[in-house]
Short mmCIF file of C-alpha atoms in Angstrom, two decimals:
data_model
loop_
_atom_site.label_atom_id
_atom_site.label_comp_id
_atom_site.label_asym_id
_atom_site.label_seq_id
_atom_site.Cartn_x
_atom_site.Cartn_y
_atom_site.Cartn_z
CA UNK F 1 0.00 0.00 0.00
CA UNK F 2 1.56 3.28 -0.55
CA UNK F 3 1.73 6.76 1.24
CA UNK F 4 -2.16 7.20 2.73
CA UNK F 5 -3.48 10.84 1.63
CA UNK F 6 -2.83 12.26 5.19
CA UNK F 7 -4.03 15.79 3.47
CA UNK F 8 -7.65 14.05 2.98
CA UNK F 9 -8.11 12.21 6.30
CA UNK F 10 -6.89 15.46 8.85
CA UNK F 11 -8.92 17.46 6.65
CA UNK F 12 -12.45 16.42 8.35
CA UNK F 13 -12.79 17.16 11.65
CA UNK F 14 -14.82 14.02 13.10
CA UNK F 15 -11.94 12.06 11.32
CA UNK F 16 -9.53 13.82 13.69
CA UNK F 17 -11.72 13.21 16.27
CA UNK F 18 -11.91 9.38 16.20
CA UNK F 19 -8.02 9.43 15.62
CA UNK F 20 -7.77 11.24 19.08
CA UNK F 21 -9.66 8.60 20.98
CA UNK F 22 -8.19 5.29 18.99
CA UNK F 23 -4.91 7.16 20.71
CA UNK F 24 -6.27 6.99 23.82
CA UNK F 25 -7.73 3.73 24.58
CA UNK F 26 -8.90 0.35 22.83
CA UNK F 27 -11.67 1.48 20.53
CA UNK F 28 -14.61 -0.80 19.37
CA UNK F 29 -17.25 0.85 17.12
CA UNK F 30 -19.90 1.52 19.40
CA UNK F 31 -17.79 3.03 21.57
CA UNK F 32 -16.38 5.72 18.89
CA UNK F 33 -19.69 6.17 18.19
CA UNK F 34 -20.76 7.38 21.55
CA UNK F 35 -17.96 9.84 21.60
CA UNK F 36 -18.11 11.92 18.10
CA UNK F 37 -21.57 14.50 17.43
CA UNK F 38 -22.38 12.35 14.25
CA UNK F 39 -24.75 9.29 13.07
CA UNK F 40 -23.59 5.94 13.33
CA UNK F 41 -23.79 5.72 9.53
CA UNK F 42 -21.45 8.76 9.20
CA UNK F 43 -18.74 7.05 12.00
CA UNK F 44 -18.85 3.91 9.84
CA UNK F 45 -18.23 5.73 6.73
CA UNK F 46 -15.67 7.55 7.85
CA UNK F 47 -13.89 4.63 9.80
CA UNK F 48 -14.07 2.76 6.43
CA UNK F 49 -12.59 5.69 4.92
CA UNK F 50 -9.48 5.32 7.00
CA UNK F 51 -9.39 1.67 6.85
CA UNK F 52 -8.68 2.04 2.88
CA UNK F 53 -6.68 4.41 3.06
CA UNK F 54 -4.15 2.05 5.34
CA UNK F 55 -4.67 4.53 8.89
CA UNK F 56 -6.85 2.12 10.54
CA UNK F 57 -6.62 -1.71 10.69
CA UNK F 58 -9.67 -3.29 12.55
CA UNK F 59 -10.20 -6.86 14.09
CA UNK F 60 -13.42 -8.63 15.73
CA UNK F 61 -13.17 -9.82 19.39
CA UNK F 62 -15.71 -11.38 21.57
CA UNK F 63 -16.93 -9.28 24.80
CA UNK F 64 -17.02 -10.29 28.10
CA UNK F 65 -20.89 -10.12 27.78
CA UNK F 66 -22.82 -13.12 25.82
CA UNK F 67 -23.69 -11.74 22.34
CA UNK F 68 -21.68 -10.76 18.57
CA UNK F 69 -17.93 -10.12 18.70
CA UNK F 70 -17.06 -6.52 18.40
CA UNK F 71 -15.39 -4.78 16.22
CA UNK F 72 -12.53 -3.12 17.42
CA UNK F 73 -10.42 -0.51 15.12
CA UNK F 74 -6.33 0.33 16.06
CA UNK F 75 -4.24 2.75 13.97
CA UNK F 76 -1.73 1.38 11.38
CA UNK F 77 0.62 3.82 10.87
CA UNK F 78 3.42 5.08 13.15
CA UNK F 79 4.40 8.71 11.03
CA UNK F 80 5.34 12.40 11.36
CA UNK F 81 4.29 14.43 9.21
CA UNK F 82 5.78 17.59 7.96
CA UNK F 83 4.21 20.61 6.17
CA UNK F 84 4.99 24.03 5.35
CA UNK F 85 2.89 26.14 3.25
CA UNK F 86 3.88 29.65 2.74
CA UNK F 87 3.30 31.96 -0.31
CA UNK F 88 6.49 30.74 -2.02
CA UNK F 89 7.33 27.44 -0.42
CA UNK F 90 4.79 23.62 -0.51
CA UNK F 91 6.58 21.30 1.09
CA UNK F 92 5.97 18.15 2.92
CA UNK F 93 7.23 14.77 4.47
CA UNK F 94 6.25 12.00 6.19
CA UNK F 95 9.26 10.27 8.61
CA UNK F 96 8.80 6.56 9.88
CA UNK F 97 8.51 6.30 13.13
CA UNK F 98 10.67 3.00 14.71
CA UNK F 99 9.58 1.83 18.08
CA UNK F 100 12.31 2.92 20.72
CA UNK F 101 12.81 0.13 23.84
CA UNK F 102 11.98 2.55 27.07
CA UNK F 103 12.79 1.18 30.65
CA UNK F 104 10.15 -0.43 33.00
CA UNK F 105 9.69 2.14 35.71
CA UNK F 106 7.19 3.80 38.48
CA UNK F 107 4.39 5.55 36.74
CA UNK F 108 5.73 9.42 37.74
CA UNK F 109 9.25 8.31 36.49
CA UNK F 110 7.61 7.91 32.98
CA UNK F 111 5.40 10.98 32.94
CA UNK F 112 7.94 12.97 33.57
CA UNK F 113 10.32 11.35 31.18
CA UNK F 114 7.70 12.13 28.44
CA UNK F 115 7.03 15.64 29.99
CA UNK F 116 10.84 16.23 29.15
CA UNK F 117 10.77 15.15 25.39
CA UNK F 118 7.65 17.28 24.99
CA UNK F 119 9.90 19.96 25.71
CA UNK F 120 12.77 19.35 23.69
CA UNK F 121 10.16 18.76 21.02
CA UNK F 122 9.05 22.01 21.59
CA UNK F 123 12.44 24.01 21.38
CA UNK F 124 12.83 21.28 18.38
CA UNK F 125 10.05 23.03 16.70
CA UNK F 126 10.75 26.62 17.76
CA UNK F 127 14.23 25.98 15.74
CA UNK F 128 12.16 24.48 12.75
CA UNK F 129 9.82 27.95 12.49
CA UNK F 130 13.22 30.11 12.74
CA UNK F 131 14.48 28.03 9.66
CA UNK F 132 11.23 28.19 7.82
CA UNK F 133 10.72 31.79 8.06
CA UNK F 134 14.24 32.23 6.67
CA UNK F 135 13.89 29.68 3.62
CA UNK F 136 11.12 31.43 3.27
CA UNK F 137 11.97 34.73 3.06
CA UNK F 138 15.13 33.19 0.29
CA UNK F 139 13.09 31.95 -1.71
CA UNK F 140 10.98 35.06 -2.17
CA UNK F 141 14.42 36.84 -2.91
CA UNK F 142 15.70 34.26 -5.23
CA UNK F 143 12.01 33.92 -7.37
CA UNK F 144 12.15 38.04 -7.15
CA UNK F 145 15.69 37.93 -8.25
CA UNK F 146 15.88 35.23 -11.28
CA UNK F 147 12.57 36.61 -12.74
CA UNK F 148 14.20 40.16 -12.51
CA UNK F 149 17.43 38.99 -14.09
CA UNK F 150 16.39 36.09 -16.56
CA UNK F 151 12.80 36.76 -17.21
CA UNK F 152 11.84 33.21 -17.31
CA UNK F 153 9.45 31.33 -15.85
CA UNK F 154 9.65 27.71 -16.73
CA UNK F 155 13.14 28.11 -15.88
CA UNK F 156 12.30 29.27 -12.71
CA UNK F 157 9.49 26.24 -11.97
CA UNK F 158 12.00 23.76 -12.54
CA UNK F 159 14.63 25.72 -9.93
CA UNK F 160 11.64 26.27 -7.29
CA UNK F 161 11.09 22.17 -7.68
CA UNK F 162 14.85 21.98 -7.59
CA UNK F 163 15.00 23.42 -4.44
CA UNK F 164 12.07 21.75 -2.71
CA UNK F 165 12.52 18.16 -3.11
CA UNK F 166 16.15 18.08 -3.82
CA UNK F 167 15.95 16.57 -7.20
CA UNK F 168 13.74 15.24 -10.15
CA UNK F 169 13.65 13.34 -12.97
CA UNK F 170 12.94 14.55 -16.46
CA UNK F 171 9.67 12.97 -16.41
CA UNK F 172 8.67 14.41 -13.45
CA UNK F 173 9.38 17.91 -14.59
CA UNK F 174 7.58 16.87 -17.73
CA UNK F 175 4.44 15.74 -15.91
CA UNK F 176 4.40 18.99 -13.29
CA UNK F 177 5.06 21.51 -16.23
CA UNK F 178 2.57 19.97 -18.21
CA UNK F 179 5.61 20.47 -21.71
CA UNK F 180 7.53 17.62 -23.24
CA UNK F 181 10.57 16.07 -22.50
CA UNK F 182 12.87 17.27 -24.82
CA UNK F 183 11.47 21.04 -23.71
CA UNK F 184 12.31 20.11 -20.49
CA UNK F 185 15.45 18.96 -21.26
CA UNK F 186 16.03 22.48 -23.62
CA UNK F 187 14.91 24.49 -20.23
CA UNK F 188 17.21 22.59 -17.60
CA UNK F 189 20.45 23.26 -19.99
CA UNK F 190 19.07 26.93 -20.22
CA UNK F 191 18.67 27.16 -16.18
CA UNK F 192 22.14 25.39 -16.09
CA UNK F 193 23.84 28.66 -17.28
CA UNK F 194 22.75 30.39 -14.03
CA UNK F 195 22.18 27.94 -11.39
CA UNK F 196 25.27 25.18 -11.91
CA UNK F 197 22.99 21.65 -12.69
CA UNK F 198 24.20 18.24 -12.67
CA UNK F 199 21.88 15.92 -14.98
CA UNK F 200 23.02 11.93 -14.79
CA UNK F 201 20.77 8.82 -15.32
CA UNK F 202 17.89 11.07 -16.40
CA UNK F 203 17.83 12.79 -12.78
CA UNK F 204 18.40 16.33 -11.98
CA UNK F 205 19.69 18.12 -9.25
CA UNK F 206 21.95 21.22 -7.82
CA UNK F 207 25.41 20.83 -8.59
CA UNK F 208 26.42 21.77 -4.94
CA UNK F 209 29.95 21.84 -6.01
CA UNK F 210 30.07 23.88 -8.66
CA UNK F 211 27.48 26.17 -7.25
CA UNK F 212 30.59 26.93 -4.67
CA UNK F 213 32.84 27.68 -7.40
CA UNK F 214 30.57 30.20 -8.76
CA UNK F 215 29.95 32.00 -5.42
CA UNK F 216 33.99 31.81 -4.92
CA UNK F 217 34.51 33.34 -8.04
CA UNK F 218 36.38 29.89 -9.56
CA UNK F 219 35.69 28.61 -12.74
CA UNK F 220 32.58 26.74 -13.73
CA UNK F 221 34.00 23.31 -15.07
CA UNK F 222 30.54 22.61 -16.54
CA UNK F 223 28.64 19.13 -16.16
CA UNK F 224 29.25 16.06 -15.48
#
């Protein structure tokens, strides 16, 4: 299965809500249902909604009264997600989450061992908005700049992808530009005379190197 459209499910609110309490405790359906200001239809939907999209597993276990099993739903993904959206920069990503081995200890011990993360979490994040607000602010300058000084922008929507995602392939460019290959291919050797490229197996990225050399002053050696 691959990445689930985390965009789509945090984008309903009684979707966030359910997610909140399957965090909290063992969920079975009537249970969620109870808890969220919606029908019973609209909970199953919307549990079924998650279920496809690989956020929700589910399972059927009997209750400790006589009657049906119940139907119990867990989350399936362990994931932090990423997102900035600003008027010049999109950009997301999701990081795996691997579970960490914590000590057996008394119940304050552990609170306050998680109290402590939440805070370095916190500065964590505090750092993150610093650095934001400054690539931010760049890439303003450097869209303002290269449209000021080159003039064009196809160029420019292949640098902006450049810089976002840290490279592409020509078919990728092709597909997000909505232009042909070999155009793509014409515009990337154009953008190449400004902003040092390096193009090998079909993938493009910033030629770091060389992009050094040109700030220093040195001599471009050209591509690879």
């Amino acid at each position: 299965m691959g990445e689930p459209d985390i965009f789509y499910i945090l984008g309903n609110r009684v979707r966030r809500d359910l997610l909140s309490h399957l965090t909290c405790t063992e969920c079975y359906f009537s249970f969620l249902s109870s808890k969220v200001s919606v029908s019973s239809t609209a909970v199953a939907k919307h549990l079924k909604i998650m279920e496809r999209e690989g956020i929700l597993k589910s399972y059927e276990r009997e209750g400790p009264f006589i009657g049906p099993a119940r139907k119990y739903y867990d989350i399936a993904v362990s994931k932090t997600y990423l997102v900035t959206l600003t008027p010049n920069i999109f950009w997301y990503k999701s990081l795996d989450l691997s579970p960490k081995q914590v000590e057996e200890g008394p119940l304050p011990s552990l609170i306050e061992d998680f109290l402590e993360l939440s805070d370095e979490l916190k500065a964590l994040l505090e750092r993150m908005a610093e650095i934001e607000s400054t690539r931010d602010s760049l890439m303003a300058k450097i869209k303002e700049k290269y449209l000021r000084e080159v003039g064009d922008m196809t160029e420019l929507a292949i640098l902006h992808y450049l810089l976002l995602n840290g490279s592409a392939t020509v078919d990728e460019l092709s597909d997000r530009l909505n232009i042909k290959e070999r155009e793509v291919l014409v515009k990337v050797h154009e953008l190449d005379r400004f902003v040092p490229l390096r193009i090998k197996e079909d993938r493009i990225e910033i030629d770091r190197k060389r992009l050094k050399q040109k700030i220093g002053g040195e001599t471009d050696a050209g591509e690879d």
